[in-house]
CSV table of C-alpha atoms in Angstrom, one decimal:
chain,number,residue,atom,x,y,z
L,1,UNK,CA,55.1,-90.4,159.8
L,2,UNK,CA,53.0,-88.6,157.4
L,3,UNK,CA,52.6,-91.7,155.1
L,4,UNK,CA,51.7,-93.5,157.5
L,5,UNK,CA,49.2,-91.4,158.7
L,6,UNK,CA,47.8,-90.8,155.2
L,7,UNK,CA,47.5,-94.6,154.7
L,8,UNK,CA,45.8,-94.9,158.3
L,9,UNK,CA,42.9,-92.6,157.2
L,10,UNK,CA,42.5,-93.8,154.1
L,11,UNK,CA,42.4,-97.5,155.4
L,12,UNK,CA,40.0,-96.0,158.2
L,13,UNK,CA,38.0,-93.5,155.5
L,14,UNK,CA,37.4,-96.9,153.0
L,15,UNK,CA,36.5,-99.3,156.0
L,16,UNK,CA,33.6,-96.6,157.5
L,17,UNK,CA,32.8,-96.5,153.5
L,18,UNK,CA,32.2,-100.1,153.7
L,19,UNK,CA,30.7,-100.4,156.6
L,20,UNK,CA,27.8,-97.6,156.3
L,21,UNK,CA,27.5,-99.7,152.4
L,22,UNK,CA,26.3,-102.9,154.1
L,23,UNK,CA,24.5,-100.9,156.7
L,24,UNK,CA,22.7,-99.4,153.3
L,25,UNK,CA,22.8,-102.6,151.7
L,26,UNK,CA,21.2,-104.4,155.4
L,27,UNK,CA,18.1,-101.0,155.5
L,28,UNK,CA,17.5,-102.2,151.9
L,29,UNK,CA,16.6,-105.5,151.7
L,30,UNK,CA,14.5,-104.9,155.5
L,31,UNK,CA,12.7,-102.6,153.1
L,32,UNK,CA,12.3,-104.7,150.4
L,33,UNK,CA,10.9,-107.7,153.1
L,34,UNK,CA,9.0,-105.4,154.6
L,35,UNK,CA,7.3,-104.7,151.4
L,36,UNK,CA,6.5,-108.6,151.2
L,37,UNK,CA,5.4,-109.1,154.5
L,38,UNK,CA,2.9,-105.8,153.8
L,39,UNK,CA,1.5,-107.7,150.3
L,40,UNK,CA,2.0,-111.0,151.9
L,41,UNK,CA,-0.4,-110.1,154.2
L,42,UNK,CA,-3.2,-107.9,152.0
L,43,UNK,CA,-3.1,-110.3,150.2
L,44,UNK,CA,-4.2,-112.9,153.0
L,45,UNK,CA,-7.2,-110.4,153.9
L,46,UNK,CA,-8.3,-109.9,150.7
L,47,UNK,CA,-8.7,-113.4,150.4
L,48,UNK,CA,-10.4,-114.2,154.1
L,49,UNK,CA,-12.6,-111.5,152.5
L,50,UNK,CA,-13.6,-113.0,149.9
L,51,UNK,CA,-13.6,-117.0,151.9
L,52,UNK,CA,-10.5,-118.6,149.9
L,53,UNK,CA,-9.3,-121.4,151.4
L,54,UNK,CA,-6.3,-121.3,149.2
L,55,UNK,CA,-5.4,-118.2,151.1
L,56,UNK,CA,-6.1,-119.0,154.5
L,57,UNK,CA,-3.7,-122.7,154.1
L,58,UNK,CA,-1.0,-120.5,152.0
L,59,UNK,CA,-0.8,-118.0,155.0
L,60,UNK,CA,-0.8,-120.6,157.7
L,61,UNK,CA,2.1,-121.9,159.0
L,62,UNK,CA,1.9,-125.8,160.2
L,63,UNK,CA,3.1,-124.8,163.8
L,64,UNK,CA,0.7,-122.3,164.2
L,65,UNK,CA,-0.8,-121.2,167.2
L,66,UNK,CA,-3.7,-118.5,167.1
L,67,UNK,CA,-5.4,-117.0,169.8
L,68,UNK,CA,-9.0,-115.4,168.5
L,69,UNK,CA,-10.5,-112.3,169.3
L,70,UNK,CA,-13.0,-114.4,172.0
L,71,UNK,CA,-9.8,-115.3,173.9
L,72,UNK,CA,-9.6,-119.1,172.4
L,73,UNK,CA,-5.7,-120.4,171.1
L,74,UNK,CA,-5.9,-122.9,169.0
L,75,UNK,CA,-3.6,-124.2,165.7
L,76,UNK,CA,-4.2,-124.6,162.0
L,77,UNK,CA,-5.7,-127.4,161.6
L,78,UNK,CA,-8.4,-126.4,164.3
L,79,UNK,CA,-8.1,-123.2,162.0
L,80,UNK,CA,-8.2,-124.9,158.3
L,81,UNK,CA,-11.0,-127.5,159.4
L,82,UNK,CA,-13.0,-124.1,159.8
L,83,UNK,CA,-12.9,-123.6,156.2
L,84,UNK,CA,-13.0,-127.1,154.6
L,85,UNK,CA,-16.2,-126.6,153.6
L,86,UNK,CA,-15.5,-122.7,152.3
L,87,UNK,CA,-17.2,-121.4,149.1
L,88,UNK,CA,-15.5,-118.9,147.2
L,89,UNK,CA,-18.1,-115.8,147.8
L,90,UNK,CA,-18.1,-114.1,144.5
L,91,UNK,CA,-16.1,-109.8,145.4
L,92,UNK,CA,-20.1,-108.0,144.4
L,93,UNK,CA,-21.0,-110.4,147.0
L,94,UNK,CA,-18.8,-109.8,149.7
L,95,UNK,CA,-20.3,-109.3,153.4
L,96,UNK,CA,-17.3,-108.0,154.6
L,97,UNK,CA,-14.4,-106.4,153.1
L,98,UNK,CA,-10.5,-106.9,155.4
L,99,UNK,CA,-8.3,-104.4,154.9
L,100,UNK,CA,-5.0,-103.2,157.0
L,101,UNK,CA,-4.6,-99.6,159.0
L,102,UNK,CA,-1.1,-98.8,160.1
L,103,UNK,CA,0.8,-101.9,159.3
L,104,UNK,CA,4.1,-101.8,160.7
L,105,UNK,CA,6.7,-104.9,160.4
L,106,UNK,CA,9.9,-105.3,162.7
L,107,UNK,CA,11.9,-107.7,163.0
L,108,UNK,CA,13.7,-110.3,165.1
L,109,UNK,CA,16.6,-111.9,163.5
L,110,UNK,CA,14.5,-113.2,160.3
L,111,UNK,CA,11.2,-113.5,161.1
L,112,UNK,CA,8.6,-110.5,160.9
L,113,UNK,CA,6.5,-109.4,163.3
L,114,UNK,CA,4.0,-107.5,162.6
L,115,UNK,CA,1.2,-104.8,164.2
L,116,UNK,CA,-1.9,-103.2,162.4
L,117,UNK,CA,-5.4,-102.7,162.7
L,118,UNK,CA,-7.2,-104.8,161.3
L,119,UNK,CA,-10.7,-103.4,159.4
L,120,UNK,CA,-13.9,-105.2,158.6
L,121,UNK,CA,-15.9,-102.8,156.7
L,122,UNK,CA,-19.1,-103.8,155.5
L,123,UNK,CA,-21.3,-103.6,152.7
L,124,UNK,CA,-23.3,-100.7,154.2
L,125,UNK,CA,-19.9,-98.8,155.2
L,126,UNK,CA,-19.9,-99.6,158.7
L,127,UNK,CA,-16.5,-100.5,160.4
L,128,UNK,CA,-15.2,-102.9,163.7
L,129,UNK,CA,-11.8,-102.8,164.1
L,130,UNK,CA,-9.2,-104.9,166.2
L,131,UNK,CA,-5.9,-105.3,167.2
L,132,UNK,CA,-3.6,-107.8,165.0
L,133,UNK,CA,-0.3,-108.8,165.6
L,134,UNK,CA,1.7,-111.5,164.5
L,135,UNK,CA,4.9,-113.7,163.5
L,136,UNK,CA,5.6,-114.2,159.9
L,137,UNK,CA,8.2,-116.4,159.1
L,138,UNK,CA,9.6,-116.8,155.5
L,139,UNK,CA,9.3,-120.6,154.7
L,140,UNK,CA,9.6,-121.5,150.9
L,141,UNK,CA,9.8,-118.5,149.5
L,142,UNK,CA,6.7,-117.4,151.3
L,143,UNK,CA,5.8,-115.5,153.7
L,144,UNK,CA,3.5,-117.4,156.7
L,145,UNK,CA,2.3,-117.0,159.7
L,146,UNK,CA,3.3,-118.9,162.7
L,147,UNK,CA,1.9,-116.5,165.6
L,148,UNK,CA,-1.4,-114.4,165.8
L,149,UNK,CA,-3.0,-112.8,167.7
L,150,UNK,CA,-6.4,-110.7,167.5
L,151,UNK,CA,-8.0,-108.7,170.0
L,152,UNK,CA,-11.1,-105.8,169.6
L,153,UNK,CA,-10.0,-102.8,169.5
L,154,UNK,CA,-11.2,-101.2,172.7
L,155,UNK,CA,-13.8,-97.7,172.0
L,156,UNK,CA,-12.1,-95.0,173.6
L,157,UNK,CA,-15.1,-93.1,175.0
L,158,UNK,CA,-16.5,-96.7,176.5
């Protein structure tokens, strides 16, 4: 009887250890993927700062739905048509640098949901802030935004 209880004890211990190891591996995978998503957003914001249409083309998914801060909704084709004649701006001539603050990545299955404050910092140091949210999916080895929402951040003093 004692042998049976010891066997059950070790079986339970190994099962729990396996579950714990699997949970840690899943958490590490999500952490690595979250880092890749954050890098993708940062890379895109750099490209947006320098008016790089290649960065836009790589970031926006074919099935994109974009809701602008002015309340207009459109898709990738319309967004990219505005980039058709875009000329890359040299770094030392950029009027506003776009960066993210407080980037949060959540998961819905394999889709990454991002929420962050987009900061536009002008050459004179002034800042405009927007609240951005998006859904990114991994396709062909890269993260792409298939849904994006941007809105002006409210000024708490107004």
